[in-house]
Amino acid sequence: MSQGAPIATTANTGLQALGTGGQLAIHAWDQIASYLRRTRGEAHAALFAEPNPDPDRGIVDWYDAQGGEATPIARLPAEQAEAANAELARLVADIQADAARLAASKLPGERFLGELLAQALRVPGAESRLAIGTRPVLVAWGHARADGHAEHALIIGEAARRPGAGRMRIVGPPPAQPPRRDTASWVAAAIASLLLLLLFLLLLLLDPFDWFRAPAPSCVADPRGAALLDEMRHEQDREGMLRAEIARLAREAGERRLACPPPTPEPAAPQRPAEATPPQPSSSADAERAREQGGQSGRVQVILAWDNESDLDLFVSCPDGDIVSYQSRKGCGGGELDIDRNAQAPLRSDAVENIVWPEKAPAGRYGISVEHNGHLQRTPQPSSFRVTVRVEGQPDRSFSGRVAPGTRVPVGSFDVPAR
C-alpha cells in the first residue's frame, strides 16, 4: 500500500462490505485507483481514500495521499459545502459512466472491473463524504449498513442514523496519557502485592481448610476451544471467498472457450503458441509498410501486420504493468501507438499497427498480444498475422499467429536491457 496521512477510522459494527465475484471492493483499491488514475486522472483516483483494515480491532483506517484536515461535507460552511458537492457530483458522474461502459464490455475482466466500480460508489451515510478544503474524499466506500440501507455517493444531505449503524471517527491528536503515580505510592503497592502473594503461597502449601484439594473430575470447557472455534470460522469464511474466486475464474475460462471458433472438419495439428524465428524478409517488408503508412521508427518498435480487412489490435504490456494499445495510445515511459488501421472505414487489406518508443524505453520484459475486433465486418473470419520486434542493438525478431473474432491471443515477449 502507498499510505499517506490518516483522515478517518470506521468501525465494522453494523456495516456490510460489498463486492462481486468473491472479491470485496475495498480489497481492489489498488486496481480501482490505478485504472482511474490512468483513464481519468489523479482527482478521480484520489476520490477513494485508501483502506487499511484491522480485523483484530474490528475497524478500518482510511488514508489520503495528500493529507490535510478532513471534515464531513455536511458540516462545512454553505459556500464551501456547495463547491465540494459540485466537485463530488462531477467525479462520481465520470466514474458511473466508466462503470456502465465496462459492464457492457465483451471482455470478462472489464465487466468485473465495472461491477467493482459500481460497488465502490456506495457509501453507508452522509458522514462518509468528507472534504479536504473543497476536494471531496470518500471513506467507508464499498460498504452498506447491515440493515440493508446504502446511500449513493451523490445523495446530498445528512442521512438518518439507525441503531447498529457503523460509526466513523475523524482522526485527531492522540489521547492524553494518564498521570503517573509517585514513587512512594508505587513502592507501597508493590510491598502490599508481595505480602498477599506470600500469604497465598503459605495457604497453598498448608491448605488448612482443604480449599485447594482437587475436586472430582468434571467436564470443563477449555478456554482455548473458543479461540480455536473463532479461528475455524475465520478460515471457513476465507475458504468461502477462495471458492467464489475459483468459480469466477472457471466461469471466465468457460466463456473464453465458448468464444473460440468451432473446429474445422479437417483434422489439424495442435496449435502451438507463436515462437520467435530468425529474421525473415517479411519483417523488413512489414517495417517498410509501416513507414509508408506514416509509422515512426525508434529505439524500440513493435509492428503488427495482416493481409485482409479485419480489425486487429496490438497490445504491448510494459514492465510497470502499463499497457499501450488503442485504449491507451501513449504510456510506459514514452511509448506511442501511431497507426491503428481498420478501426473504421475505409478498410485496407495491407493493414498495419505500429507502437514505437522514439527515445529510450524503460528496461525490463515486455509482453505482446493481438485481439480480433471485427466490428466492421458482417461475417468476421479468423485472421493470420505477423509481429515484428525491433530493439536497438539487437537483431529483429518475428512472430506469427492466428486469432479468432472476439478473442485475444498471447504472441510472445521481448526484453529491453538497461543502458
mmCIF file of N, CA and C in Angstrom, residues 23 29 31 74 98 105 131 147 155 157 185 192 202 205 210 223-224 263 297-298 344 350 353-354 389 411:
data_model
loop_
_atom_site.group_PDB
_atom_site.id
_atom_site.type_symbol
_atom_site.label_atom_id
_atom_site.label_comp_id
_atom_site.label_asym_id
_atom_site.label_seq_id
_atom_site.Cartn_x
_atom_site.Cartn_y
_atom_site.Cartn_z
ATOM 1 N N GLN A 23 -14.810 -11.108 -4.505
ATOM 2 C CA GLN A 23 -13.803 -10.114 -4.136
ATOM 3 C C GLN A 23 -14.489 -8.874 -3.591
ATOM 4 N N TRP A 29 -8.700 -1.820 -4.026
ATOM 5 C CA TRP A 29 -8.400 -0.383 -4.096
ATOM 6 C C TRP A 29 -7.263 -0.101 -5.077
ATOM 7 N N GLN A 31 -6.334 -1.736 -7.744
ATOM 8 C CA GLN A 31 -6.797 -1.876 -9.122
ATOM 9 C C GLN A 31 -7.700 -0.716 -9.527
ATOM 10 N N ALA A 74 -21.273 17.738 5.038
ATOM 11 C CA ALA A 74 -22.492 18.283 5.628
ATOM 12 C C ALA A 74 -22.210 19.284 6.747
ATOM 13 N N ASP A 98 -17.912 5.273 -16.582
ATOM 14 C CA ASP A 98 -16.914 4.221 -16.813
ATOM 15 C C ASP A 98 -17.444 2.865 -16.373
ATOM 16 N N SER A 105 -18.972 -4.412 -21.610
ATOM 17 C CA SER A 105 -17.863 -4.903 -22.439
ATOM 18 C C SER A 105 -18.015 -6.391 -22.749
ATOM 19 N N ALA A 131 -14.418 16.214 3.001
ATOM 20 C CA ALA A 131 -13.761 17.185 2.124
ATOM 21 C C ALA A 131 -12.496 17.659 2.816
ATOM 22 N N ASP A 147 -28.463 -3.083 7.987
ATOM 23 C CA ASP A 147 -29.913 -3.178 7.888
ATOM 24 C C ASP A 147 -30.388 -3.159 6.440
ATOM 25 N N ILE A 155 -25.983 11.412 -3.199
ATOM 26 C CA ILE A 155 -27.079 11.941 -2.392
ATOM 27 C C ILE A 155 -26.527 12.982 -1.432
ATOM 28 N N GLY A 157 -27.013 15.636 1.747
ATOM 29 C CA GLY A 157 -27.858 15.812 2.921
ATOM 30 C C GLY A 157 -27.502 14.794 3.974
ATOM 31 N N SER A 185 3.924 5.822 46.428
ATOM 32 C CA SER A 185 2.706 5.034 46.246
ATOM 33 C C SER A 185 3.008 3.734 45.517
ATOM 34 N N ALA A 192 2.593 -4.355 49.241
ATOM 35 C CA ALA A 192 1.314 -4.987 49.562
ATOM 36 C C ALA A 192 1.063 -6.198 48.672
ATOM 37 N N LEU A 202 1.582 -19.519 51.253
ATOM 38 C CA LEU A 202 1.524 -20.227 52.524
ATOM 39 C C LEU A 202 0.236 -21.040 52.641
ATOM 40 N N LEU A 205 0.437 -24.054 50.438
ATOM 41 C CA LEU A 205 1.318 -25.120 50.938
ATOM 42 C C LEU A 205 0.661 -25.889 52.080
ATOM 43 N N ASP A 210 -8.655 -27.223 53.387
ATOM 44 C CA ASP A 210 -8.900 -28.046 52.190
ATOM 45 C C ASP A 210 -9.473 -27.218 51.034
ATOM 46 N N PRO A 223 -10.807 -23.019 27.720
ATOM 47 C CA PRO A 223 -10.952 -21.691 27.103
ATOM 48 C C PRO A 223 -10.283 -21.578 25.743
ATOM 49 N N ARG A 224 -9.270 -22.431 25.514
ATOM 50 C CA ARG A 224 -8.620 -22.372 24.204
ATOM 51 C C ARG A 224 -9.534 -22.838 23.087
ATOM 52 N N PRO A 263 -14.142 -26.151 -34.424
ATOM 53 C CA PRO A 263 -13.052 -26.800 -35.156
ATOM 54 C C PRO A 263 -13.446 -27.052 -36.606
ATOM 55 N N SER A 297 9.805 5.186 -36.533
ATOM 56 C CA SER A 297 10.776 4.193 -36.078
ATOM 57 C C SER A 297 11.528 4.800 -34.904
ATOM 58 N N GLY A 298 12.066 3.959 -34.048
ATOM 59 C CA GLY A 298 12.749 4.460 -32.867
ATOM 60 C C GLY A 298 13.662 3.408 -32.281
ATOM 61 N N GLN A 344 -11.917 1.898 -38.493
ATOM 62 C CA GLN A 344 -13.075 2.486 -39.135
ATOM 63 C C GLN A 344 -12.813 2.510 -40.642
ATOM 64 N N ASP A 350 -3.855 -4.269 -46.713
ATOM 65 C CA ASP A 350 -2.432 -4.253 -46.310
ATOM 66 C C ASP A 350 -2.328 -3.522 -44.968
ATOM 67 N N GLU A 353 -0.392 -1.974 -37.676
ATOM 68 C CA GLU A 353 -0.386 -1.146 -36.466
ATOM 69 C C GLU A 353 1.049 -1.019 -35.993
ATOM 70 N N ASN A 354 1.379 0.123 -35.383
ATOM 71 C CA ASN A 354 2.770 0.405 -35.046
ATOM 72 C C ASN A 354 2.836 1.070 -33.668
ATOM 73 N N VAL A 389 9.484 -7.277 -34.001
ATOM 74 C CA VAL A 389 10.006 -6.524 -32.860
ATOM 75 C C VAL A 389 11.408 -6.038 -33.213
ATOM 76 N N VAL A 411 1.174 -13.515 -27.874
ATOM 77 C CA VAL A 411 2.079 -13.704 -29.006
ATOM 78 C C VAL A 411 3.485 -14.055 -28.544
#
